[in-house]
C-alpha cells in the first residue's frame, strides 16, 4: 500500500503522541522520534510504530513522532489514525 | 431489579489518553467513554481508534465499562457500533432515542455484531438516552422493546433545547421528565440514571440535585468531573444505619413468619410487605459490597 499525502493524529498533551506520516522520498520506514524518554524507550516506541505500519503493508513512509509519554495503545491508535487519514485523502483524490 | 450498582457514571472523552488511563481510579461505578458530544467532528475517527486500542489493552480494575456512541442518524454512529461491539463493553449508551423502532433496530444490529465477534447474544446492554419531547412521550414503548435495555438516562441539555426552554438551577422544567423516567424505569426494573450537573465547582449544588434525583427514584447520576464521583456515590448509598435497620427488619420478619405472625413492628414502626421487600433489596444490593464501608 502507498500513501501520497501527509496526515497527522494525536496531540502534544501529556500521555499522548503526535504522529505525522508522509510519503517517503527514500525507501523503507523512516521514523524521526522526539521524546523525553527517548533514551529509555525510544527503540520500543519506534518498534510499536513500525509494527503498526507493517499491518497496513506500507513499505515507504516517513513518520515524525513527538511523544509526550504515550503508552503502547495510544501510539498504535495514533499511528493507525494518521495512516487511515493519509489513505483516505488518497482515495478521495483518486 | 437490575442488581448492578450504577450510582455514578463518569464521562471520559475517548480522545484523551491521560483521562482514559486514569478513569478507573476515581471510584465511579461505571466509566462512560464518550464518542459523541465531547469529541470534535474532525476527531471522531481518532477517538474511536484510541478507544478500541484502550479497551483492548488496558485494565480498568473490573469497573463497568460503558460507551456512548454517536447517534445512528449521524454518519459516525454505525461505524462506532461496528467498532465497539466486538470489544464487548458492558453497556452501549445510545443518544437521542425517540421510538421503539430505533431500539429494535439497534438490538438487531448488536445481536448480529455479537455473533460475528463470538460474544453471547444479549451480552451487551443498552442504555437509552432520552433527549427529546418525543422520546419522553414514548418512554414505555421504548423500554418494553428490548430485553437488552437496562437503563434509561436523561439528556437534559438536548431536551430543553428541543422544548425551546432554558435549563435552570431549580430544575422545575425537568420535573415531569425526571419523574416519568424514574417511574418507567421502576416499572420495568431497570436503572434510571440522571443527567449531569454541569457546574463541577458547585459541589453543594450537585449534592442538592442528586438528593432530589434520588427522591424521585433515580438509581444513579452521570458525572463529568472526578470530584463529583464521591458525592454522587454517597447520596446513592444507604448509610450503615439504614443497612442495619434493613437487616433487623428482615430478621424480625423471618422470626414472625416462624411464629405465624403477620404484620410486625420494628423500632416502633409498622413493617408490612413493601417495607420488608425494600429492606431485602437494600441488603441484596449493598450489604455484601465494600461500597458501604
Coordinates of C-alpha atoms in Angstrom, one line a residue:
Chain A
X1 CA 0.0 0.0 0.0
X2 CA 1.1 3.5 -0.7
X3 CA 0.3 6.9 0.8
X4 CA 0.6 10.1 -1.3
X5 CA -0.4 12.7 1.3
X6 CA 0.7 13.9 4.7
X7 CA -1.6 13.3 7.6
X8 CA -1.4 13.6 11.4
X9 CA -3.1 12.3 14.5
X10 CA -2.7 12.8 18.2
X11 CA -1.7 15.8 20.4
X12 CA 1.1 17.3 22.4
X13 CA -0.8 16.7 25.7
X14 CA 0.7 14.5 28.4
X15 CA 0.4 10.8 27.8
X16 CA -0.3 11.4 24.1
X17 CA 1.9 11.3 20.9
X18 CA 1.6 13.4 17.8
X19 CA 2.2 11.2 14.7
X20 CA 2.6 12.7 11.3
X21 CA 3.0 10.4 8.3
X22 CA 4.1 11.5 4.8
X23 CA 5.3 9.8 1.6
X24 CA 9.0 8.9 1.9
X25 CA 11.5 10.0 -0.7
X26 CA 13.8 7.3 0.5
X27 CA 12.8 3.6 0.6
X28 CA 11.6 2.0 3.8
X29 CA 10.1 3.1 7.1
X30 CA 11.8 6.2 8.3
X31 CA 10.9 7.3 11.9
X32 CA 12.1 10.5 13.5
X33 CA 11.2 10.5 17.2
X34 CA 11.3 13.3 19.7
X35 CA 10.6 12.1 23.3
X36 CA 11.7 12.9 26.8
X37 CA 12.1 9.2 27.4
X38 CA 13.9 8.5 24.1
X39 CA 17.0 7.1 25.8
X40 CA 15.0 4.6 27.8
X41 CA 12.1 3.8 25.5
X42 CA 13.0 5.2 22.1
X43 CA 13.6 1.9 20.4
X44 CA 10.4 0.4 21.9
X45 CA 8.3 3.4 20.7
X46 CA 9.7 3.1 17.2
X47 CA 9.0 -0.7 17.2
X48 CA 5.3 -0.1 18.1
X49 CA 5.1 2.5 15.2
X50 CA 6.9 0.2 12.8
X51 CA 4.8 -2.8 13.7
X52 CA 1.6 -0.8 13.2
X53 CA 2.7 0.4 9.8
X54 CA 3.6 -3.1 8.8
X55 CA -0.1 -4.2 9.4
X56 CA -1.0 -1.8 6.6
X57 CA 1.7 -3.3 4.3
X58 CA 3.1 0.2 3.7
X59 CA 6.7 -0.1 2.6
X60 CA 7.8 3.5 2.1
X61 CA 6.8 6.1 4.6
X62 CA 8.2 8.9 6.8
X63 CA 7.0 9.3 10.3
X64 CA 7.5 12.2 12.6
X65 CA 6.6 11.3 16.2
X66 CA 6.6 13.7 19.0
X67 CA 6.0 11.7 22.1
X68 CA 4.6 13.0 25.4
X69 CA 4.8 9.8 27.4
X70 CA 2.2 7.8 25.4
X71 CA 1.6 4.1 26.2
X72 CA 1.7 1.5 23.5
X73 CA -2.0 1.5 22.9
X74 CA -2.0 5.3 22.3
X75 CA 1.0 5.0 20.0
X76 CA -0.8 2.3 18.0
X77 CA -4.0 4.2 17.8
X78 CA -2.4 7.5 16.7
X79 CA -0.3 5.8 14.1
X80 CA -3.3 3.9 12.7
X81 CA -5.4 7.1 12.5
X82 CA -2.7 9.0 10.8
X83 CA -2.3 6.3 8.2
X84 CA -6.0 5.9 7.7
X85 CA -6.3 9.6 7.2
X86 CA -3.4 9.6 4.7
X87 CA -5.0 6.7 2.8
X88 CA -8.5 8.3 2.9
X89 CA -7.1 11.5 1.5
X90 CA -5.5 9.5 -1.3
X91 CA -8.8 7.6 -2.1
X92 CA -10.7 10.9 -2.3
X93 CA -8.3 12.2 -4.8
X94 CA -8.4 9.0 -6.9
Chain B
X1 CA -34.5 -5.1 39.7
X2 CA -31.2 -4.8 37.8
X3 CA -28.8 -5.5 40.6
X4 CA -25.8 -3.7 39.2
X5 CA -24.5 -0.7 41.2
X6 CA -24.7 2.2 38.9
X7 CA -24.6 5.2 41.3
X8 CA -22.1 7.2 39.4
X9 CA -21.2 7.1 35.7
X10 CA -18.1 9.1 34.9
X11 CA -17.9 10.6 31.4
X12 CA -14.4 10.3 29.9
X13 CA -13.8 11.9 26.4
X14 CA -12.5 9.0 24.4
X15 CA -9.8 11.1 22.7
X16 CA -7.7 11.9 25.7
X17 CA -5.2 9.2 26.7
X18 CA -4.4 10.7 30.1
X19 CA -8.0 10.7 31.1
X20 CA -8.7 7.3 29.7
X21 CA -5.8 5.8 31.7
X22 CA -6.8 7.4 35.0
X23 CA -10.5 6.8 34.6
X24 CA -10.8 3.9 37.0
X25 CA -9.1 5.5 39.9
X26 CA -11.9 7.8 41.0
X27 CA -14.3 5.2 42.2
X28 CA -17.1 5.7 39.7
X29 CA -19.3 2.6 39.4
X30 CA -19.3 2.9 35.6
X31 CA -16.7 4.5 33.3
X32 CA -18.6 6.1 30.4
X33 CA -16.3 6.6 27.4
X34 CA -17.7 9.3 25.2
X35 CA -17.5 9.3 21.4
X36 CA -20.3 11.8 21.0
X37 CA -20.6 15.4 22.2
X38 CA -17.2 15.7 23.8
X39 CA -15.4 14.8 20.6
X40 CA -14.9 17.3 17.8
X41 CA -16.2 16.2 14.4
X42 CA -12.7 16.2 13.0
X43 CA -11.5 13.8 15.8
X44 CA -14.3 11.2 15.7
X45 CA -12.0 8.7 13.8
X46 CA -9.1 9.3 16.2
X47 CA -11.3 8.9 19.3
X48 CA -12.7 5.7 18.0
X49 CA -9.3 4.2 17.3
X50 CA -7.9 5.3 20.6
X51 CA -10.9 3.8 22.5
X52 CA -10.6 0.5 20.6
X53 CA -6.9 0.2 21.5
X54 CA -7.5 1.3 25.1
X55 CA -10.3 -1.2 25.7
X56 CA -8.3 -4.0 24.1
X57 CA -5.2 -3.2 26.1
X58 CA -5.9 -1.5 29.5
X59 CA -7.2 -2.9 32.7
X60 CA -9.8 -0.8 34.3
X61 CA -9.8 -2.7 37.6
X62 CA -13.1 -4.5 36.7
X63 CA -15.0 -1.2 36.6
X64 CA -18.1 -1.4 34.5
X65 CA -17.4 0.0 31.0
X66 CA -20.0 1.9 29.0
X67 CA -19.5 3.6 25.7
X68 CA -21.6 6.5 24.4
X69 CA -21.7 6.2 20.6
X70 CA -22.8 8.8 18.2
X71 CA -26.5 8.8 17.1
X72 CA -27.2 6.2 14.4
X73 CA -28.7 9.1 12.4
X74 CA -25.3 10.6 12.1
X75 CA -22.6 9.3 9.8
X76 CA -20.5 8.1 12.8
X77 CA -23.0 6.0 14.7
X78 CA -22.9 2.8 12.7
X79 CA -19.1 2.9 12.5
X80 CA -19.0 3.4 16.3
X81 CA -21.3 0.4 16.8
X82 CA -19.4 -1.9 14.4
X83 CA -16.1 -1.0 16.1
X84 CA -17.1 -1.1 19.7
X85 CA -19.4 -4.1 19.9
X86 CA -16.6 -6.7 19.1
X87 CA -14.6 -5.4 22.1
X88 CA -17.6 -6.3 24.3
X89 CA -18.2 -3.3 26.6
X90 CA -20.8 -3.8 29.4
X91 CA -23.2 -1.2 28.1
X92 CA -23.6 1.0 25.0
X93 CA -25.3 4.3 25.6
X94 CA -27.4 5.3 22.6
X95 CA -28.2 9.0 22.3
X96 CA -31.4 10.6 21.1
X97 CA -33.7 7.6 21.4
X98 CA -37.3 8.6 20.5
X99 CA -39.0 5.5 19.3
X100 CA -39.1 1.7 20.0
X101 CA -38.3 1.2 16.3
X102 CA -34.8 2.7 16.9
X103 CA -34.2 0.3 19.8
X104 CA -35.4 -2.7 17.9
X105 CA -33.1 -1.8 15.0
X106 CA -30.1 -1.3 17.3
X107 CA -30.8 -4.5 19.2
X108 CA -30.8 -6.5 16.0
X109 CA -27.6 -4.8 14.8
X110 CA -25.8 -5.5 18.1
X111 CA -27.0 -9.2 18.1
X112 CA -25.6 -9.6 14.6
X113 CA -22.3 -8.0 15.6
X114 CA -22.1 -10.0 18.8
X115 CA -22.5 -13.3 16.8
X116 CA -19.8 -12.2 14.4
X117 CA -17.5 -11.4 17.4
X118 CA -18.3 -14.8 19.1
X119 CA -20.0 -12.9 22.0
X120 CA -23.0 -14.3 23.7
X121 CA -26.1 -12.7 22.1
X122 CA -27.5 -10.3 24.6
X123 CA -24.1 -9.8 26.4
X124 CA -24.1 -6.1 25.7
X125 CA -26.7 -4.0 27.5
X126 CA -28.2 -0.8 26.1
X127 CA -28.8 2.4 27.9
X128 CA -31.2 4.7 26.1
X129 CA -30.7 8.4 26.3
X130 CA -33.9 10.4 26.3
X131 CA -33.2 13.8 24.9
X132 CA -36.4 14.9 23.1
X133 CA -40.0 15.5 23.9
X134 CA -41.0 12.7 21.6
X135 CA -38.7 10.4 23.4
X136 CA -40.3 11.3 26.8
X137 CA -43.8 10.6 25.4
X138 CA -42.7 7.2 24.0
X139 CA -40.8 6.1 27.1
X140 CA -42.7 3.0 28.0
X141 CA -42.8 1.6 24.5
X142 CA -39.0 2.2 24.2
X143 CA -38.3 0.3 27.4
X144 CA -40.6 -2.6 26.6
X145 CA -39.0 -3.1 23.2
X146 CA -35.8 -4.8 24.2
X147 CA -34.5 -7.1 26.9
X148 CA -31.1 -5.5 26.5
X149 CA -32.3 -2.2 27.7
X150 CA -31.0 -2.0 31.3
X151 CA -31.0 1.7 31.9
X152 CA -32.8 4.9 31.0
X153 CA -30.9 8.2 31.1
X154 CA -31.8 11.8 30.7
X155 CA -30.0 14.2 28.4
X156 CA -31.2 17.5 29.8
X157 CA -29.4 20.0 27.6
X158 CA -30.8 18.5 24.3
X159 CA -34.2 18.0 25.9
X160 CA -34.5 21.6 27.0
X161 CA -33.3 22.8 23.6
X162 CA -35.8 20.5 21.9
X163 CA -38.6 22.0 24.0
X164 CA -37.3 25.6 23.5
X165 CA -36.9 26.3 27.2
X166 CA -34.0 27.1 29.4
X167 CA -32.4 24.8 31.8
X168 CA -32.4 26.3 35.3
X169 CA -30.7 25.5 38.6
X170 CA -34.1 24.7 40.2
X171 CA -34.9 22.1 37.6
X172 CA -38.7 22.6 37.5
X173 CA -38.6 22.4 33.7
X174 CA -37.3 18.8 34.1
X175 CA -39.6 17.6 36.9
X176 CA -42.1 15.8 34.7
X177 CA -39.5 14.2 32.6
X178 CA -37.4 13.1 35.5
X179 CA -40.5 11.7 37.2
X180 CA -41.6 9.8 34.2
X181 CA -38.1 8.3 33.5
X182 CA -37.9 7.2 37.2
X183 CA -41.4 5.8 37.1
X184 CA -41.0 3.8 33.8
X185 CA -37.6 2.5 34.9
X186 CA -39.0 1.3 38.2
X187 CA -41.9 -0.4 36.4
X188 CA -39.6 -2.3 34.2
X189 CA -37.0 -2.9 36.9
X190 CA -34.1 -1.1 35.2
X191 CA -31.8 1.7 36.2
X192 CA -32.7 5.3 35.9
X193 CA -29.6 7.5 35.5
X194 CA -29.9 11.2 35.9
X195 CA -28.4 13.9 33.7
X196 CA -25.1 15.6 34.5
X197 CA -24.7 18.6 36.8
X198 CA -22.6 20.9 34.7
X199 CA -21.0 23.2 37.2
X200 CA -18.3 21.0 38.6
X201 CA -17.2 23.7 41.0
X202 CA -20.5 23.8 42.8
X203 CA -20.4 20.7 44.9
X204 CA -23.3 21.8 47.2
X205 CA -25.5 22.3 44.1
X206 CA -24.5 18.8 42.9
X207 CA -25.4 17.3 46.3
X208 CA -28.8 19.0 46.3
X209 CA -29.7 18.0 42.8
X210 CA -28.5 14.4 43.4
X211 CA -30.7 14.2 46.5
X212 CA -33.7 15.4 44.6
X213 CA -33.0 12.8 41.8
X214 CA -32.8 10.1 44.4
X215 CA -36.1 11.2 45.9
X216 CA -37.7 10.9 42.5
X217 CA -36.5 7.4 42.1
X218 CA -33.3 7.7 40.1
X219 CA -30.7 5.0 40.9
X220 CA -27.6 6.9 39.7
X221 CA -26.3 10.0 38.0
X222 CA -23.8 10.8 35.2
X223 CA -20.9 12.9 36.3
X224 CA -18.5 15.0 34.2
X225 CA -15.7 15.5 36.7
X226 CA -13.9 13.1 39.0
X227 CA -14.6 15.4 42.0
X228 CA -18.3 14.7 41.6
X229 CA -18.0 11.0 42.0
X230 CA -17.8 10.8 45.8
X231 CA -20.8 13.0 46.4
X232 CA -23.0 11.1 43.9
X233 CA -21.8 7.7 45.3
X234 CA -22.5 8.9 48.8
X235 CA -26.0 10.1 48.1
X236 CA -27.0 6.8 46.3
X237 CA -25.5 4.6 49.1
X238 CA -27.6 3.7 52.1
X239 CA -26.0 4.7 55.4
X240 CA -24.6 1.9 57.7
X241 CA -27.6 2.7 60.0
X242 CA -30.1 2.1 57.1
X243 CA -28.3 -1.2 56.3
X244 CA -28.5 -2.3 60.0
X245 CA -32.2 -1.3 60.1
X246 CA -32.9 -3.3 57.0
X247 CA -31.2 -6.4 58.5
X248 CA -33.2 -6.0 61.6
X249 CA -36.4 -5.8 59.7
X250 CA -35.6 -9.0 57.7
X251 CA -34.5 -10.8 60.9
X252 CA -37.7 -9.9 62.8
X253 CA -39.9 -10.6 59.8
X254 CA -38.4 -14.0 59.5
X255 CA -39.0 -14.7 63.2
X256 CA -42.6 -13.5 62.9
X257 CA -43.2 -15.8 60.0
X258 CA -41.9 -18.8 62.0
X259 CA -44.4 -18.0 64.7
X260 CA -47.2 -17.4 62.2
X261 CA -47.4 -13.6 62.9
X262 CA -48.4 -11.2 60.2
X263 CA -47.6 -7.5 60.5
X264 CA -44.7 -6.7 62.8
X265 CA -43.3 -3.5 64.3
X266 CA -39.6 -2.6 64.3
X267 CA -38.4 0.4 66.2
X268 CA -41.9 1.4 66.8
X269 CA -42.9 1.4 63.1
X270 CA -45.2 -1.0 61.3
X271 CA -43.4 -3.3 58.8
X272 CA -45.6 -4.6 56.0
X273 CA -44.6 -6.4 52.8
X274 CA -43.4 -3.4 50.8
X275 CA -41.2 -2.3 53.6
X276 CA -39.8 -5.8 54.0
X277 CA -39.2 -6.1 50.3
X278 CA -37.3 -2.7 50.3
X279 CA -35.2 -3.9 53.2
X280 CA -34.3 -7.1 51.4
X281 CA -33.4 -5.1 48.3
X282 CA -31.1 -2.9 50.3
X283 CA -29.3 -5.9 51.8
X284 CA -29.2 -7.6 48.4
X285 CA -27.8 -4.6 46.6
X286 CA -25.4 -3.1 49.2
X287 CA -24.8 -5.3 52.2
X288 CA -22.2 -7.6 50.7
X289 CA -20.4 -4.9 48.9
X290 CA -17.4 -2.9 50.1
X291 CA -19.1 0.4 49.0
X292 CA -20.9 0.7 52.3
X293 CA -17.7 0.7 54.3

